[in-house]
PDB file of C-alpha atoms in Angstrom:
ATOM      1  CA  UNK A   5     -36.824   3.657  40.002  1.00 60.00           C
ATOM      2  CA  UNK A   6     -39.493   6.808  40.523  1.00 64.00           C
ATOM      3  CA  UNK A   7     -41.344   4.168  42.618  1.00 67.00           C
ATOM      4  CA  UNK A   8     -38.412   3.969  44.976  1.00 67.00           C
ATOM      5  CA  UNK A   9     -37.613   6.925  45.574  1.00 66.00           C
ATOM      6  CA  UNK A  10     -41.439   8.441  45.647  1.00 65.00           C
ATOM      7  CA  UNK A  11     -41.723   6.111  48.582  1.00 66.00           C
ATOM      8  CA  UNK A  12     -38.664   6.467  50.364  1.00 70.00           C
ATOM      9  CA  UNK A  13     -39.855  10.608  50.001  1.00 63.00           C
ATOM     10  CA  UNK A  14     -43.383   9.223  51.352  1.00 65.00           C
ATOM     11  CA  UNK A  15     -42.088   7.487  54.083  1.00 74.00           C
ATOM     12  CA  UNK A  16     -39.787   9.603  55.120  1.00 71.00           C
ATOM     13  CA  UNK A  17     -42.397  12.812  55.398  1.00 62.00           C
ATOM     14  CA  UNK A  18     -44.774  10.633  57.181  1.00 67.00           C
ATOM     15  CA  UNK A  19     -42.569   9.941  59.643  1.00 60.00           C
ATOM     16  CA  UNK A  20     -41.389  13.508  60.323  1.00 59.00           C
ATOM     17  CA  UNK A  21     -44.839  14.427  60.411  1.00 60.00           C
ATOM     18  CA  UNK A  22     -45.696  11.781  63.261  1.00 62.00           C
ATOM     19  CA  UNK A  23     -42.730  12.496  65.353  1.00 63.00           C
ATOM     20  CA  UNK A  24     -43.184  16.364  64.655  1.00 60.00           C
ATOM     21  CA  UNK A  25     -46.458  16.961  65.494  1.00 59.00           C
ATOM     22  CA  UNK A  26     -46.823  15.042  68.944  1.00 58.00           C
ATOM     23  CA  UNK A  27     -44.206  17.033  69.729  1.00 52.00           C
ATOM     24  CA  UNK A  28     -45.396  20.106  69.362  1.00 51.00           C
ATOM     25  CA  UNK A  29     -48.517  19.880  71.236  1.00 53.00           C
ATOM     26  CA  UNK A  30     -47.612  18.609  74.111  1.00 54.00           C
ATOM     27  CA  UNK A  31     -45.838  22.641  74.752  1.00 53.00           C
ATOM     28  CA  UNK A  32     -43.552  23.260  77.424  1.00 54.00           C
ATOM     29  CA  UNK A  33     -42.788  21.194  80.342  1.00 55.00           C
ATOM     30  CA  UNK A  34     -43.320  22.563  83.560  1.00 54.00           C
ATOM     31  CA  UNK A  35     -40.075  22.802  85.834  1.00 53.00           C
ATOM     32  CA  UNK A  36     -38.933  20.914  88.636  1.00 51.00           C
ATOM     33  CA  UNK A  37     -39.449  23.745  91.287  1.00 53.00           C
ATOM     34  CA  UNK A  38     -43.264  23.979  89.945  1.00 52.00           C
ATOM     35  CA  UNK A  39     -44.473  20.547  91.355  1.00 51.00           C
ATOM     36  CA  UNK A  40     -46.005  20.991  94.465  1.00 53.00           C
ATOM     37  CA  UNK A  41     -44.243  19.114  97.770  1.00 52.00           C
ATOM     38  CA  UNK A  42     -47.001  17.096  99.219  1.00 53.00           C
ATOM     39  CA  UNK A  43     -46.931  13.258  98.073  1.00 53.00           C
ATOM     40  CA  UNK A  44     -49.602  12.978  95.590  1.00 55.00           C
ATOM     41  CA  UNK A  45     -52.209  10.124  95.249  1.00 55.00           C
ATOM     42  CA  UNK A  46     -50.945   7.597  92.666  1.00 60.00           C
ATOM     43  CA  UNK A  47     -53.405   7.950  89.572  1.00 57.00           C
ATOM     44  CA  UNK A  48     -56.204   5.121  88.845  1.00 57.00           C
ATOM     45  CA  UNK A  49     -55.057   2.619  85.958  1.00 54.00           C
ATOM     46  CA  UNK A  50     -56.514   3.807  82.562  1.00 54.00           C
ATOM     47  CA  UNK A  51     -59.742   1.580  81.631  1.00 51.00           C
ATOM     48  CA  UNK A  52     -58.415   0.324  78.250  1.00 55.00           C
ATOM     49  CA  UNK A  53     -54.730  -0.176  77.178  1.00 60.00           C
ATOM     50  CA  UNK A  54     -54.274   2.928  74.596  1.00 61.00           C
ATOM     51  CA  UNK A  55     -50.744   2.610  73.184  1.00 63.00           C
ATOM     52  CA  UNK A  56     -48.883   5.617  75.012  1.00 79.00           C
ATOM     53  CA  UNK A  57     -47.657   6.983  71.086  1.00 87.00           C
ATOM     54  CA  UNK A  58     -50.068   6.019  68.547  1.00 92.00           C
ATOM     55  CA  UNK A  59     -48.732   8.041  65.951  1.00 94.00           C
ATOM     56  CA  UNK A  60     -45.599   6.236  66.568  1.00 94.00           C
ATOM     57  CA  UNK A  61     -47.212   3.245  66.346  1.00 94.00           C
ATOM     58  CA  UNK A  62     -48.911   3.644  62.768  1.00 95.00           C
ATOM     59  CA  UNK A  63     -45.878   4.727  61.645  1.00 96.00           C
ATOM     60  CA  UNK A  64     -44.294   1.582  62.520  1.00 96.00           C
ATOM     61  CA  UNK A  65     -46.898  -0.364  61.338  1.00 96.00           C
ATOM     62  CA  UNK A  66     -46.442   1.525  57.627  1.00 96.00           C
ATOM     63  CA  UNK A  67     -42.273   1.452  57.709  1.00 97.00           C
ATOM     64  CA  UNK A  68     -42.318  -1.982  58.136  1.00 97.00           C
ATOM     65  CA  UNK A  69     -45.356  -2.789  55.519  1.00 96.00           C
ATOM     66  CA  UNK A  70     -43.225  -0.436  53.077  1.00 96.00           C
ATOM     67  CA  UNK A  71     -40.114  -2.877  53.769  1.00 96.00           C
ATOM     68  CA  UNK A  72     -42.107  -5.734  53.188  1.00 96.00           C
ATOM     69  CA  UNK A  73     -42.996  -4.560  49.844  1.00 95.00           C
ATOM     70  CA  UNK A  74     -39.347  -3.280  49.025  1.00 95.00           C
ATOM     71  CA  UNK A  75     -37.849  -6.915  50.277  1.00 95.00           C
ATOM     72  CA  UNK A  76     -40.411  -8.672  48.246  1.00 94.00           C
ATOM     73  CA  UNK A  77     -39.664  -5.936  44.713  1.00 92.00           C
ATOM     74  CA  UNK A  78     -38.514  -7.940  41.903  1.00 90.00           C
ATOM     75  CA  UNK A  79     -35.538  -5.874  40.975  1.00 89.00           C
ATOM     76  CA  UNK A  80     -32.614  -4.509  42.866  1.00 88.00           C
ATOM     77  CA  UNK A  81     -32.619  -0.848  41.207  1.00 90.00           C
ATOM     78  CA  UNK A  82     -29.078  -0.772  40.894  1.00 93.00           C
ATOM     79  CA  UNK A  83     -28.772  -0.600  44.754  1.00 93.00           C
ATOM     80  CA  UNK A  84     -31.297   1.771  45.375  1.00 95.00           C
ATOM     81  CA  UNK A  85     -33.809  -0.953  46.697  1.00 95.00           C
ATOM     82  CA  UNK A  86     -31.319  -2.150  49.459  1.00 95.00           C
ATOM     83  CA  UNK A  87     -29.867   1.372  50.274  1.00 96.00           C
ATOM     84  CA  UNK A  88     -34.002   2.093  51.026  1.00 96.00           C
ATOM     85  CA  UNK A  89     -34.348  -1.064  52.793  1.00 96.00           C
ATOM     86  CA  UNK A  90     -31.194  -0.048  55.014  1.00 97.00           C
ATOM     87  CA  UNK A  91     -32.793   3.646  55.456  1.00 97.00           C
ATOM     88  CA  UNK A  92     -36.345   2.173  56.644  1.00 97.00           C
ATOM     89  CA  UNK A  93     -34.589   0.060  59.140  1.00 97.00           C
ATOM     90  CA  UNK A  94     -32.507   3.128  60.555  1.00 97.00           C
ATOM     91  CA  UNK A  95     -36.084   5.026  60.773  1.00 97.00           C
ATOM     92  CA  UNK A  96     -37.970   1.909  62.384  1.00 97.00           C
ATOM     93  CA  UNK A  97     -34.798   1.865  64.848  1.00 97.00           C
ATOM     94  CA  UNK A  98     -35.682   5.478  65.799  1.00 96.00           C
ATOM     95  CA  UNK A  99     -39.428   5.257  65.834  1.00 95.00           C
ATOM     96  CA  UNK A 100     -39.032   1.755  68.517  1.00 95.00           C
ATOM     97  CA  UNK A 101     -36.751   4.570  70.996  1.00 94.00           C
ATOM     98  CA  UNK A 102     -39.639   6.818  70.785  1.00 93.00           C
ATOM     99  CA  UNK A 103     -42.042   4.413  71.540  1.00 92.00           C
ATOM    100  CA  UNK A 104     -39.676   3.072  74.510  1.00 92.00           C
ATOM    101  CA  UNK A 105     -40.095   6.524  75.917  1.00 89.00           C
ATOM    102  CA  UNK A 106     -42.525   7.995  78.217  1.00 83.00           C
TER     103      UNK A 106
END
């Protein structure tokens, strides 16, 4: 039962960490009366296909490894197991509208 909830604690750090963090170094956004009024060029395609959040991405790629492992767990945990399972897929929900975003 320590298992469960260490990793619902893990998980749930490491993906305030990756949402936090992007976040705060991207800084302020200019405003709307800053962008010049000439038509710019449109910019070249980038050379290889980066994913456009790839902390967003790994964190994805952990939540739904760490479900994995809770949906294939032995025991139910007196409801703690599902009640994680239902948490992770709240958090994957929210990570898939960040990654949907610019």
């Amino acid at each position: 039962m320590k298992q469960i909830g260490f990793l619902t604690l893990l998980i749930t750090a490491t993906l305030l960490c990756a949402l936090a963090f992007p976040a705060a170094a991207a800084g302020p956004k200019p405003s709307a009366s800053a962008l010049p009024v000439a038509a710019a060029a449109p910019a070249p395609a980038p050379a290889a296909a980066m994913p456009v959040h790839p902390h967003i991405d790994e964190a994805l790629e952990a939540m739904h490894a760490a479900k994995h492992h809770l949906e294939s767990a032995a025991h139910d945990y007196d409801g703690h197991r599902i009640k994680a399972i239902e948490h992770l897929n709240a958090a994957i929900h929210e990570a898939e509208i960040c990654m949907s975003m610019p």
